[in-house]
Coordinates of C-alpha atoms in Angstrom, one line a residue:
M1 CA 12.7 -67.4 59.0
H2 CA 16.0 -67.3 57.1
I3 CA 17.9 -70.6 57.0
D4 CA 21.4 -71.0 55.7
G5 CA 21.1 -72.5 52.3
S6 CA 24.2 -74.6 52.7
K7 CA 22.3 -76.7 55.3
G8 CA 19.7 -77.7 52.6
F9 CA 16.2 -76.7 51.6
I10 CA 13.9 -78.9 49.5
P11 CA 11.0 -76.8 48.1
L12 CA 7.6 -78.5 48.0
T13 CA 4.3 -77.8 46.4
G14 CA 0.9 -78.6 47.6
G15 CA -0.8 -78.3 51.0
T16 CA 0.9 -78.3 54.4
S17 CA -1.2 -81.2 55.7
P18 CA -0.7 -84.1 53.4
S19 CA -2.0 -87.6 54.0
Q20 CA 0.2 -90.4 55.6
A21 CA 1.2 -91.8 52.2
E22 CA 1.9 -88.3 50.7
A23 CA 4.0 -87.3 53.8
R24 CA 6.0 -90.6 53.6
A25 CA 6.7 -90.1 49.9
L26 CA 7.9 -86.5 50.4
L27 CA 9.9 -87.1 53.5
L28 CA 11.4 -90.5 53.0
P29 CA 14.1 -89.6 50.4
E30 CA 15.6 -87.0 52.7
L31 CA 15.1 -89.1 55.8
Q32 CA 17.1 -92.1 54.3
K33 CA 20.1 -89.8 53.9
L34 CA 20.3 -89.4 57.6
V35 CA 18.7 -92.7 58.7
P36 CA 19.7 -95.4 56.2
D37 CA 17.4 -97.9 57.9
A38 CA 14.3 -95.9 57.0
S39 CA 12.0 -97.9 54.8
P40 CA 8.8 -97.3 52.8
S41 CA 7.2 -100.1 54.8
D42 CA 7.7 -98.3 58.1
V43 CA 4.4 -97.5 59.8
T44 CA 6.0 -94.6 61.6
P45 CA 9.1 -92.6 60.6
R46 CA 12.3 -94.2 61.8
G47 CA 14.6 -91.8 63.7
F48 CA 11.6 -90.1 65.4
P49 CA 10.1 -91.2 68.8
D50 CA 8.7 -94.7 68.6
K51 CA 5.2 -93.7 69.7
G52 CA 3.0 -90.6 69.1
V53 CA 4.6 -89.5 65.8
S54 CA 3.0 -90.3 62.4
W55 CA 4.4 -89.5 59.0
T56 CA 2.2 -86.5 58.9
D57 CA 3.4 -85.3 62.3
A58 CA 7.0 -85.7 61.3
Y59 CA 6.4 -83.8 58.0
K60 CA 4.9 -80.9 60.0
M61 CA 7.9 -80.8 62.3
V62 CA 10.6 -80.5 59.6
T63 CA 8.9 -78.2 57.0
G64 CA 8.6 -74.5 57.0
W65 CA 9.0 -71.3 55.0
H66 CA 12.4 -70.2 53.6
R67 CA 13.7 -67.2 51.9
E68 CA 16.6 -67.6 49.4
S69 CA 17.6 -63.9 50.0
E70 CA 16.3 -60.7 51.5
G71 CA 13.2 -59.5 49.7
A72 CA 12.7 -62.8 47.9
P73 CA 9.3 -64.4 48.2
P74 CA 9.2 -67.2 50.8
K75 CA 9.0 -70.8 49.7
F76 CA 7.6 -73.7 51.6
G77 CA 9.5 -77.0 51.9
I78 CA 11.7 -79.4 54.0
L79 CA 14.4 -77.7 56.1
I80 CA 17.2 -80.2 56.3
D81 CA 18.7 -78.7 59.4
R82 CA 15.3 -79.0 61.1
L83 CA 15.1 -82.7 60.0
S84 CA 18.5 -83.5 61.5
G85 CA 17.7 -81.5 64.6
A86 CA 14.5 -83.6 65.1
I87 CA 16.5 -86.8 64.8
N88 CA 19.2 -85.6 67.2
G89 CA 16.5 -84.4 69.6
T90 CA 14.9 -87.8 69.5
K91 CA 18.1 -89.2 70.8
T92 CA 18.1 -86.6 73.6
L93 CA 14.6 -87.6 74.5
A94 CA 15.6 -91.2 74.6
R95 CA 18.4 -90.4 77.0
L96 CA 15.9 -88.7 79.2
G97 CA 13.7 -91.7 79.2
F98 CA 11.0 -90.4 76.8
N99 CA 10.2 -92.4 73.6
D100 CA 6.5 -91.5 73.4
L101 CA 5.3 -88.1 72.3
S102 CA 1.7 -89.1 73.0
R103 CA 2.6 -88.3 76.7
F104 CA 2.7 -84.6 75.6
P105 CA -0.1 -82.4 74.4
R106 CA -1.2 -83.2 70.9
G107 CA 0.9 -81.6 68.1
T108 CA 4.0 -81.3 70.3
S109 CA 7.2 -81.5 68.3
V110 CA 10.5 -83.1 69.4
Q111 CA 11.9 -79.7 70.1
G112 CA 8.7 -78.7 71.9
A113 CA 8.9 -81.8 74.1
I114 CA 12.5 -81.1 75.1
D115 CA 11.6 -77.5 75.9
R116 CA 8.6 -78.6 78.0
L117 CA 10.8 -81.0 80.0
Y118 CA 13.6 -78.5 80.5
A119 CA 11.2 -75.8 81.5
T120 CA 10.2 -77.9 84.5
P121 CA 13.0 -77.3 87.1
S122 CA 11.8 -80.1 89.5
N123 CA 12.9 -82.9 87.2
G124 CA 16.6 -81.7 87.1
F125 CA 17.0 -82.2 83.4
L126 CA 17.9 -78.5 82.8
A127 CA 20.4 -78.4 85.7
R128 CA 22.1 -81.5 84.4
A129 CA 22.4 -80.1 80.8
L130 CA 23.9 -76.9 82.1
S131 CA 26.3 -78.5 84.5
Q132 CA 27.7 -80.8 81.8
V133 CA 29.4 -77.7 80.3
G134 CA 30.3 -76.1 83.6
I135 CA 27.4 -73.7 84.0
Y136 CA 26.6 -73.8 87.7
D137 CA 25.2 -70.3 88.0
L138 CA 24.0 -67.5 85.8
R139 CA 26.8 -64.9 86.5
D140 CA 27.8 -65.0 82.8
F141 CA 24.3 -63.9 81.7
P142 CA 22.6 -60.5 82.2
P143 CA 20.8 -60.0 85.5
G144 CA 17.2 -61.3 85.5
T145 CA 17.9 -64.1 83.0
R146 CA 16.1 -67.3 83.9
A147 CA 17.9 -70.7 83.7
F148 CA 15.7 -71.9 80.8
D149 CA 16.2 -68.6 78.9
A150 CA 20.0 -68.9 79.4
F151 CA 19.8 -72.5 78.1
K152 CA 18.0 -71.4 74.9
L153 CA 20.6 -68.8 74.3
V154 CA 23.4 -71.4 74.2
E155 CA 21.5 -74.4 72.9
D156 CA 23.0 -76.3 70.0
T157 CA 20.7 -75.5 67.1
E158 CA 21.5 -78.8 65.4
N159 CA 21.3 -80.9 68.6
P160 CA 18.3 -79.9 70.6
G161 CA 18.6 -80.4 74.4
V162 CA 22.4 -80.1 74.4
V163 CA 24.3 -76.9 75.2
S164 CA 26.8 -75.8 72.5
R165 CA 30.1 -75.2 74.3
D166 CA 31.3 -73.0 71.5
R167 CA 28.1 -70.8 71.7
F168 CA 28.5 -70.6 75.5
L169 CA 32.1 -69.5 75.3
E170 CA 31.2 -66.9 72.7
Y171 CA 28.4 -65.7 74.9
K172 CA 30.5 -65.7 78.0
Q173 CA 33.3 -63.7 76.3
A174 CA 30.8 -61.2 74.9
F175 CA 29.2 -60.6 78.3
S176 CA 32.7 -60.3 79.9
S177 CA 33.7 -57.6 77.4
L178 CA 30.5 -55.7 78.0
S179 CA 30.8 -55.9 81.7
A180 CA 34.4 -54.6 81.6
I181 CA 33.1 -51.3 80.4
G182 CA 30.2 -51.2 82.8
I183 CA 27.5 -52.6 80.6
T184 CA 25.9 -55.3 82.8
S185 CA 22.4 -55.4 81.2
L186 CA 20.9 -54.9 77.7
D187 CA 18.4 -52.3 78.9
N188 CA 20.0 -49.6 76.6
F189 CA 19.9 -51.8 73.5
P190 CA 17.0 -52.3 71.1
K191 CA 14.6 -55.0 72.4
G192 CA 15.5 -58.5 71.4
T193 CA 19.3 -57.8 71.1
T194 CA 21.4 -60.6 72.4
V195 CA 24.7 -60.1 74.2
V196 CA 26.7 -61.3 71.2
E197 CA 24.8 -58.9 68.9
A198 CA 25.3 -56.1 71.4
K199 CA 29.1 -56.7 71.4
G200 CA 28.9 -56.7 67.6
L201 CA 27.2 -53.3 67.6
L202 CA 29.9 -51.8 69.8
E203 CA 33.0 -53.3 68.2
P204 CA 33.2 -50.9 65.2
K205 CA 32.8 -47.9 67.5
A206 CA 35.5 -49.3 69.8
V207 CA 37.8 -49.4 66.8
E208 CA 37.1 -45.7 66.2
M209 CA 37.7 -44.9 69.8
L210 CA 41.1 -46.8 69.8
S211 CA 42.1 -44.9 66.7
M212 CA 41.3 -41.5 68.3
M213 CA 43.2 -42.3 71.5
G214 CA 46.3 -43.1 69.4
A215 CA 47.6 -46.1 71.3
D216 CA 49.4 -49.0 69.6
D217 CA 49.2 -52.7 70.5
S218 CA 52.6 -52.6 72.2
V219 CA 51.1 -51.3 75.4
F220 CA 48.9 -54.4 75.9
A221 CA 50.1 -57.6 77.4
K222 CA 47.9 -59.5 74.8
P223 CA 47.8 -57.6 71.5
D224 CA 45.3 -60.1 70.0
L225 CA 42.4 -58.9 72.3
S226 CA 39.2 -57.6 70.7
P227 CA 38.9 -53.8 70.3
L228 CA 36.2 -53.7 73.0
D229 CA 38.5 -55.5 75.5
K230 CA 41.4 -53.1 74.7
L231 CA 39.1 -50.1 75.3
A232 CA 37.9 -51.6 78.6
I233 CA 41.5 -52.1 79.7
T234 CA 42.6 -48.5 78.9
V235 CA 39.6 -46.7 80.4
N236 CA 39.9 -48.7 83.6
L237 CA 43.6 -48.0 84.3
P238 CA 45.2 -48.2 86.8
K239 CA 43.0 -51.1 88.0
T240 CA 43.9 -53.0 84.8
I241 CA 47.6 -52.4 85.0
N242 CA 48.3 -56.1 85.1
Q243 CA 46.8 -56.4 81.6
M244 CA 49.2 -53.9 80.1
A245 CA 52.7 -54.5 79.0
P246 CA 55.0 -55.7 81.9
L247 CA 57.0 -52.9 83.6
P248 CA 60.8 -53.2 83.2
S249 CA 63.1 -53.5 86.1
D250 CA 65.1 -50.4 85.3
S251 CA 63.6 -47.5 87.3
A252 CA 64.0 -44.9 84.6
Q253 CA 62.3 -47.1 81.9
R254 CA 59.7 -48.1 84.4
A255 CA 58.8 -44.4 85.2
A256 CA 58.6 -43.6 81.5
L257 CA 56.3 -46.5 80.8
V258 CA 54.0 -45.6 83.7
T259 CA 53.8 -42.0 82.4
K260 CA 52.9 -43.5 79.0
F261 CA 50.2 -45.6 80.6
R262 CA 48.8 -42.5 82.3
A263 CA 48.6 -40.6 79.1
V264 CA 47.0 -43.6 77.3
S265 CA 44.3 -43.7 80.0
E266 CA 43.6 -40.0 79.7
Q267 CA 43.3 -40.3 75.9
A268 CA 41.2 -43.4 76.1
N269 CA 38.6 -41.8 78.4
A270 CA 38.5 -38.7 76.2
A271 CA 38.1 -40.8 73.0
R272 CA 35.3 -42.8 74.7
Q273 CA 33.4 -39.6 75.4
L274 CA 33.9 -38.3 71.9
G275 CA 32.7 -41.6 70.4
M276 CA 29.6 -41.6 72.6
M277 CA 28.9 -38.1 71.3
G278 CA 29.0 -39.4 67.8
Y279 CA 32.4 -38.4 66.6
Q280 CA 34.2 -41.0 64.4
S281 CA 37.7 -39.6 64.2
L282 CA 39.9 -36.6 65.0
A283 CA 40.2 -35.6 61.4
P284 CA 37.4 -33.0 61.4
F285 CA 39.2 -31.2 64.3
K286 CA 42.3 -30.5 62.2
G287 CA 42.6 -27.0 61.1
M288 CA 40.6 -25.5 63.9
S289 CA 41.8 -22.0 64.8
A290 CA 42.0 -22.9 68.5
L291 CA 44.6 -25.7 67.8
K292 CA 46.9 -23.3 65.8
G293 CA 48.0 -26.0 63.4
K294 CA 48.7 -28.5 66.2
E295 CA 47.9 -32.2 65.6
P296 CA 44.7 -32.8 67.7
K297 CA 44.6 -35.3 70.5
A298 CA 41.5 -36.8 72.0
T299 CA 41.8 -34.7 75.1
D300 CA 42.2 -31.5 73.0
A301 CA 39.2 -32.4 70.9
L302 CA 37.1 -33.1 74.0
A303 CA 38.1 -29.9 75.6
L304 CA 37.0 -27.9 72.5
V305 CA 33.7 -29.8 72.5
L306 CA 33.0 -29.0 76.1
T307 CA 34.1 -25.3 75.8
T308 CA 31.3 -22.8 76.4
P309 CA 30.6 -21.0 74.1
Q310 CA 31.7 -23.5 71.5
P311 CA 34.1 -22.4 68.8
F312 CA 32.4 -21.3 65.5
D313 CA 34.5 -23.9 63.5
L314 CA 33.7 -26.9 65.8
P315 CA 32.8 -29.9 63.7
R316 CA 29.5 -31.6 64.3
P317 CA 29.1 -35.3 65.2
A318 CA 27.4 -37.8 63.0
P319 CA 23.6 -37.5 63.3
V320 CA 21.7 -40.3 65.1
T321 CA 19.4 -42.0 62.7
S322 CA 18.4 -45.1 64.6
A323 CA 18.6 -46.6 68.1
K324 CA 21.6 -48.6 66.9
D325 CA 23.5 -45.3 66.2
N326 CA 22.7 -43.8 69.6
F327 CA 26.1 -44.7 71.1
S328 CA 25.7 -42.2 74.0
R329 CA 23.0 -44.6 75.2
L330 CA 24.6 -47.9 74.1
F331 CA 27.9 -47.2 75.8
A332 CA 26.3 -45.9 79.0
P333 CA 27.1 -48.1 82.0
T334 CA 24.2 -49.9 83.6
N335 CA 23.5 -50.8 87.2
A336 CA 24.8 -54.2 88.2
G337 CA 22.2 -56.3 89.9
K338 CA 22.9 -58.3 93.0
M339 CA 24.1 -61.8 92.2
R340 CA 22.5 -64.5 94.3
T341 CA 24.9 -67.1 95.3
Y342 CA 24.7 -70.3 97.2
G343 CA 28.4 -70.7 97.7
T344 CA 28.8 -68.6 100.9
P345 CA 28.2 -70.7 104.1
N346 CA 25.7 -69.4 106.6
T347 CA 27.0 -68.2 110.0
V348 CA 26.7 -71.0 112.6
T349 CA 24.6 -69.8 115.5
K350 CA 23.9 -73.1 117.2
T351 CA 25.8 -76.4 117.2
V352 CA 25.5 -79.7 119.0
L353 CA 29.3 -79.9 119.4
S354 CA 29.5 -77.3 122.2
P355 CA 27.1 -75.5 124.5
Q356 CA 26.0 -71.9 123.8
T357 CA 27.7 -69.0 125.6
Q358 CA 24.8 -68.5 127.9
D359 CA 24.8 -72.2 128.7
R360 CA 28.4 -72.6 129.6
V361 CA 29.9 -72.8 133.1
T362 CA 32.1 -69.7 133.7
K363 CA 34.4 -68.7 136.5
N364 CA 32.7 -67.0 139.5
L365 CA 33.9 -63.4 139.5
L366 CA 32.2 -62.4 142.8
P367 CA 34.4 -61.8 145.9
P368 CA 34.7 -64.6 148.4
T369 CA 32.0 -64.8 151.1
R370 CA 31.6 -66.3 154.6
T371 CA 28.8 -66.9 157.1
V372 CA 28.6 -64.4 160.0
T373 CA 27.0 -64.6 163.4
T374 CA 24.3 -62.4 164.9
A375 CA 26.7 -60.9 167.4
E376 CA 29.1 -59.9 164.6
V377 CA 26.2 -58.1 162.8
L378 CA 25.2 -56.3 166.0
A379 CA 28.8 -55.3 166.6
F380 CA 29.1 -54.0 163.1
N381 CA 25.9 -52.0 163.3
K382 CA 26.9 -50.5 166.7
T383 CA 30.2 -49.4 165.2
Y384 CA 28.6 -48.0 162.0
W385 CA 25.8 -46.1 163.7
G386 CA 28.0 -44.9 166.5
R387 CA 29.9 -42.7 164.0
T388 CA 26.9 -40.4 163.8

């Protein structure tokens, strides 16, 4: 595990299971910086749950292996961010009504206790934590994500049991950017990739695609958007016309800008296909005999790539050396799963306020009737049968 050195790391020597006195001596100096009331005379570490946590238990919760840099040998010691997280997590447990870790399986840490409580949906702790930051459904997460998994993705690393609003907004924006270009799941990415990491993988390629399509920021209503958002807007025209620069009232200028938008859309879709094939720019296409000295556009380059047979001087795309370089797969749209929602009301089939249709009294549509005598029936029969 690599921990940011700025958050503090105290290397230790010796075994990982010290005695109570040894654990108190090693942990107390750092604990007092966060909990000034901590004292050497404390039977249990102050700042941790009142019951079920000894000095040795607290020591095990906040120590671990740390690498100063990539390739450096790991060192064992106190992780200051883990210590502060355990103290903040203790406050979360107290708010939930738990001050005794002995109620949990032996060896459970503060973080583990919070996870165990939140993984139990019947107590409502997880729903409350998510709703406090406005998460009422999982539409901002890939299909199939469970509520607890979604919580762990946006949990505040320094404040266990609390959702980091900044992390959630970052995650939400990343998933929105991916969804805009048709990527609604992470099936095409290496296993373990998060939504934020997936966006980070695609952003540099989106910059190359924008460069190949040749559009400037003046065509967008918000020029400060990310490259991936700009790419999504241009490839989805005209559905995203409201996110482009506003159309002028003058009819001639309006028609010219619409024509420009149409050209931008064509170049963007061509640049996207070129980028998915592995091309990084249009520079290699310059000087091709088929272009006859003309400056290549994305549509021209794509047409040459798709020509059969291909020109002898056609440049080759960059080779795919890893799964992270397979942009034809990473940029491929994925199937959007059905979103279950509880906001649509059910159709009312029965109600106590009015009777059902079959139970209601309706107007008699039969013709009027009257009682006839036997003589009238005989007279009618005589007349009827007399015709034959």
